[in-house]
Every structure is written in C-alpha cells, then in structure tokens.
Amino acid sequence: MKRNWELIRKILFKLALTSLDNGGIKGFPPAVVEYHYLLLKQSQLIDSQHKLTWQGHEFLDKIRNDTAWNKIKQTIKTKGIDLSFEAIKLAGKSLLFSLLK
C-alpha cells in the first residue's frame, strides 16, 4: 500500500483536535486509514492510544498551514526528490528558516 501524505495530514489534524478516535476519515477506506495509523505509530508521531506525541505536534506545526504545506510539496517536487518523511521535515525546517530571516 502506498503512503498518502494528504491522509496522514488529515489524521494528524483530527488527532490534534481530539484524542477520541472514531477510526474513520471521510473519503478513505477503513483499511487504508488503519494502515496510515500504523505508519504514524512507527514514525513515533502518534502513540498506541492514537494521541499525538511531542514529535507529532512538531511535525504537524510544520505542515499545518495550507500555504506552507503546498510550498513544501512544491519544493520537494521541484528538486526531484520523493515525498518522504525526512524530505518533508527538512523542507519544512528550511521554509521556517527562510521566513525567520
């Protein structure tokens, strides 16, 4: 199954609002959502109770804003790099540094 960053972002938004999890994300099959929860646990962005970890909050803060998220994706695409967790973190950090200058 392929990783879907838009779904990951939706799950993180959902969990930032509530730790109660009804499991579903509108527009995505339950098996796909379940797989992405597993990926988020493996990357330590959420814990076993489906709550955001500190690292999860930090990552979400980098991709929360739609403009920043789109710029991160475009930067990675322009460089010809696959949209990976590390690439997103680095592009988000780079964007933050450029905004703070």
GROMACS .gro file of C-alpha atoms in nm:
model
  101
    1MET     CA    1   0.000   0.000   0.000
    2LYS     CA    2   0.131   0.344  -0.090
    3ARG     CA    3   0.172   0.618   0.169
    4ASN     CA    4  -0.076   0.905   0.124
    5TRP     CA    5   0.054   1.232   0.272
    6GLU     CA    6  -0.283   1.406   0.242
    7LEU     CA    7  -0.441   1.131   0.453
    8ILE     CA    8  -0.155   1.149   0.703
    9ARG     CA    9  -0.209   1.522   0.733
   10LYS     CA   10  -0.586   1.472   0.787
   11ILE     CA   11  -0.525   1.213   1.058
   12LEU     CA   12  -0.281   1.443   1.238
   13PHE     CA   13  -0.531   1.731   1.222
   14LYS     CA   14  -0.801   1.506   1.361
   15LEU     CA   15  -0.585   1.380   1.647
   16ALA     CA   16  -0.472   1.733   1.734
   17LEU     CA   17  -0.836   1.822   1.799
   18THR     CA   18  -0.933   1.515   1.998
   19SER     CA   19  -0.774   1.203   2.135
   20LEU     CA   20  -1.103   1.021   2.088
   21ASP     CA   21  -1.078   0.823   1.770
   22ASN     CA   22  -1.380   0.701   1.578
   23GLY     CA   23  -1.142   0.547   1.325
   24GLY     CA   24  -1.274   0.686   1.000
   25ILE     CA   25  -1.156   0.963   0.774
   26LYS     CA   26  -1.414   1.071   0.519
   27GLY     CA   27  -1.330   0.964   0.166
   28PHE     CA   28  -1.080   0.691   0.261
   29PRO     CA   29  -1.141   0.316   0.305
   30PRO     CA   30  -1.103   0.193   0.667
   31ALA     CA   31  -0.815  -0.042   0.576
   32VAL     CA   32  -0.618   0.246   0.423
   33VAL     CA   33  -0.678   0.466   0.729
   34GLU     CA   34  -0.573   0.182   0.961
   35TYR     CA   35  -0.252   0.133   0.763
   36HIS     CA   36  -0.169   0.503   0.790
   37TYR     CA   37  -0.231   0.498   1.167
   38LEU     CA   38   0.026   0.217   1.181
   39LEU     CA   39   0.273   0.426   0.980
   40LEU     CA   40   0.221   0.719   1.218
   41LYS     CA   41   0.288   0.491   1.517
   42GLN     CA   42   0.602   0.351   1.353
   43SER     CA   43   0.731   0.704   1.290
   44GLN     CA   44   0.652   0.794   1.654
   45LEU     CA   45   0.418   1.078   1.552
   46ILE     CA   46   0.136   0.915   1.750
   47ASP     CA   47   0.133   0.678   2.045
   48SER     CA   48  -0.053   0.350   2.090
   49GLN     CA   49  -0.361   0.538   2.217
   50HIS     CA   50  -0.377   0.746   1.898
   51LYS     CA   51  -0.259   1.065   2.067
   52LEU     CA   52  -0.005   1.297   1.910
   53THR     CA   53   0.342   1.271   2.056
   54TRP     CA   54   0.568   1.574   2.101
   55GLN     CA   55   0.729   1.484   1.767
   56GLY     CA   56   0.381   1.456   1.613
   57HIS     CA   57   0.289   1.806   1.729
   58GLU     CA   58   0.618   1.943   1.597
   59PHE     CA   59   0.569   1.776   1.259
   60LEU     CA   60   0.208   1.893   1.233
   61ASP     CA   61   0.315   2.250   1.308
   62LYS     CA   62   0.542   2.237   1.000
   63ILE     CA   63   0.262   2.119   0.769
   64ARG     CA   64  -0.046   2.276   0.932
   65ASN     CA   65  -0.069   2.588   0.715
   66ASP     CA   66  -0.201   2.512   0.364
   67THR     CA   67   0.033   2.763   0.201
   68ALA     CA   68   0.337   2.619   0.380
   69TRP     CA   69   0.226   2.262   0.302
   70ASN     CA   70   0.188   2.340  -0.067
   71LYS     CA   71   0.525   2.517  -0.074
   72ILE     CA   72   0.693   2.221   0.097
   73LYS     CA   73   0.544   1.977  -0.155
   74GLN     CA   74   0.637   2.201  -0.449
   75THR     CA   75   0.995   2.249  -0.324
   76ILE     CA   76   1.044   1.874  -0.291
   77LYS     CA   77   0.888   1.807  -0.631
   78THR     CA   78   1.100   2.077  -0.799
   79LYS     CA   79   1.416   1.917  -0.660
   80GLY     CA   80   1.309   1.579  -0.799
   81ILE     CA   81   1.302   1.420  -0.455
   82ASP     CA   82   1.043   1.166  -0.340
   83LEU     CA   83   0.792   1.298  -0.087
   84SER     CA   84   0.933   1.127   0.222
   85PHE     CA   85   0.908   1.196   0.593
   86GLU     CA   86   1.266   1.324   0.610
   87ALA     CA   87   1.227   1.539   0.298
   88ILE     CA   88   0.911   1.699   0.439
   89LYS     CA   89   1.081   1.767   0.773
   90LEU     CA   90   1.386   1.922   0.605
   91ALA     CA   91   1.181   2.130   0.361
   92GLY     CA   92   0.961   2.249   0.648
   93LYS     CA   93   1.266   2.346   0.851
   94SER     CA   94   1.416   2.525   0.550
   95LEU     CA   95   1.091   2.714   0.491
   96LEU     CA   96   1.082   2.819   0.856
   97PHE     CA   97   1.442   2.944   0.843
   98SER     CA   98   1.370   3.146   0.528
   99LEU     CA   99   1.065   3.306   0.691
  100LEU     CA  100   1.261   3.398   1.004
  101LYS     CA  101   1.539   3.579   0.813
   0.00000   0.00000   0.00000
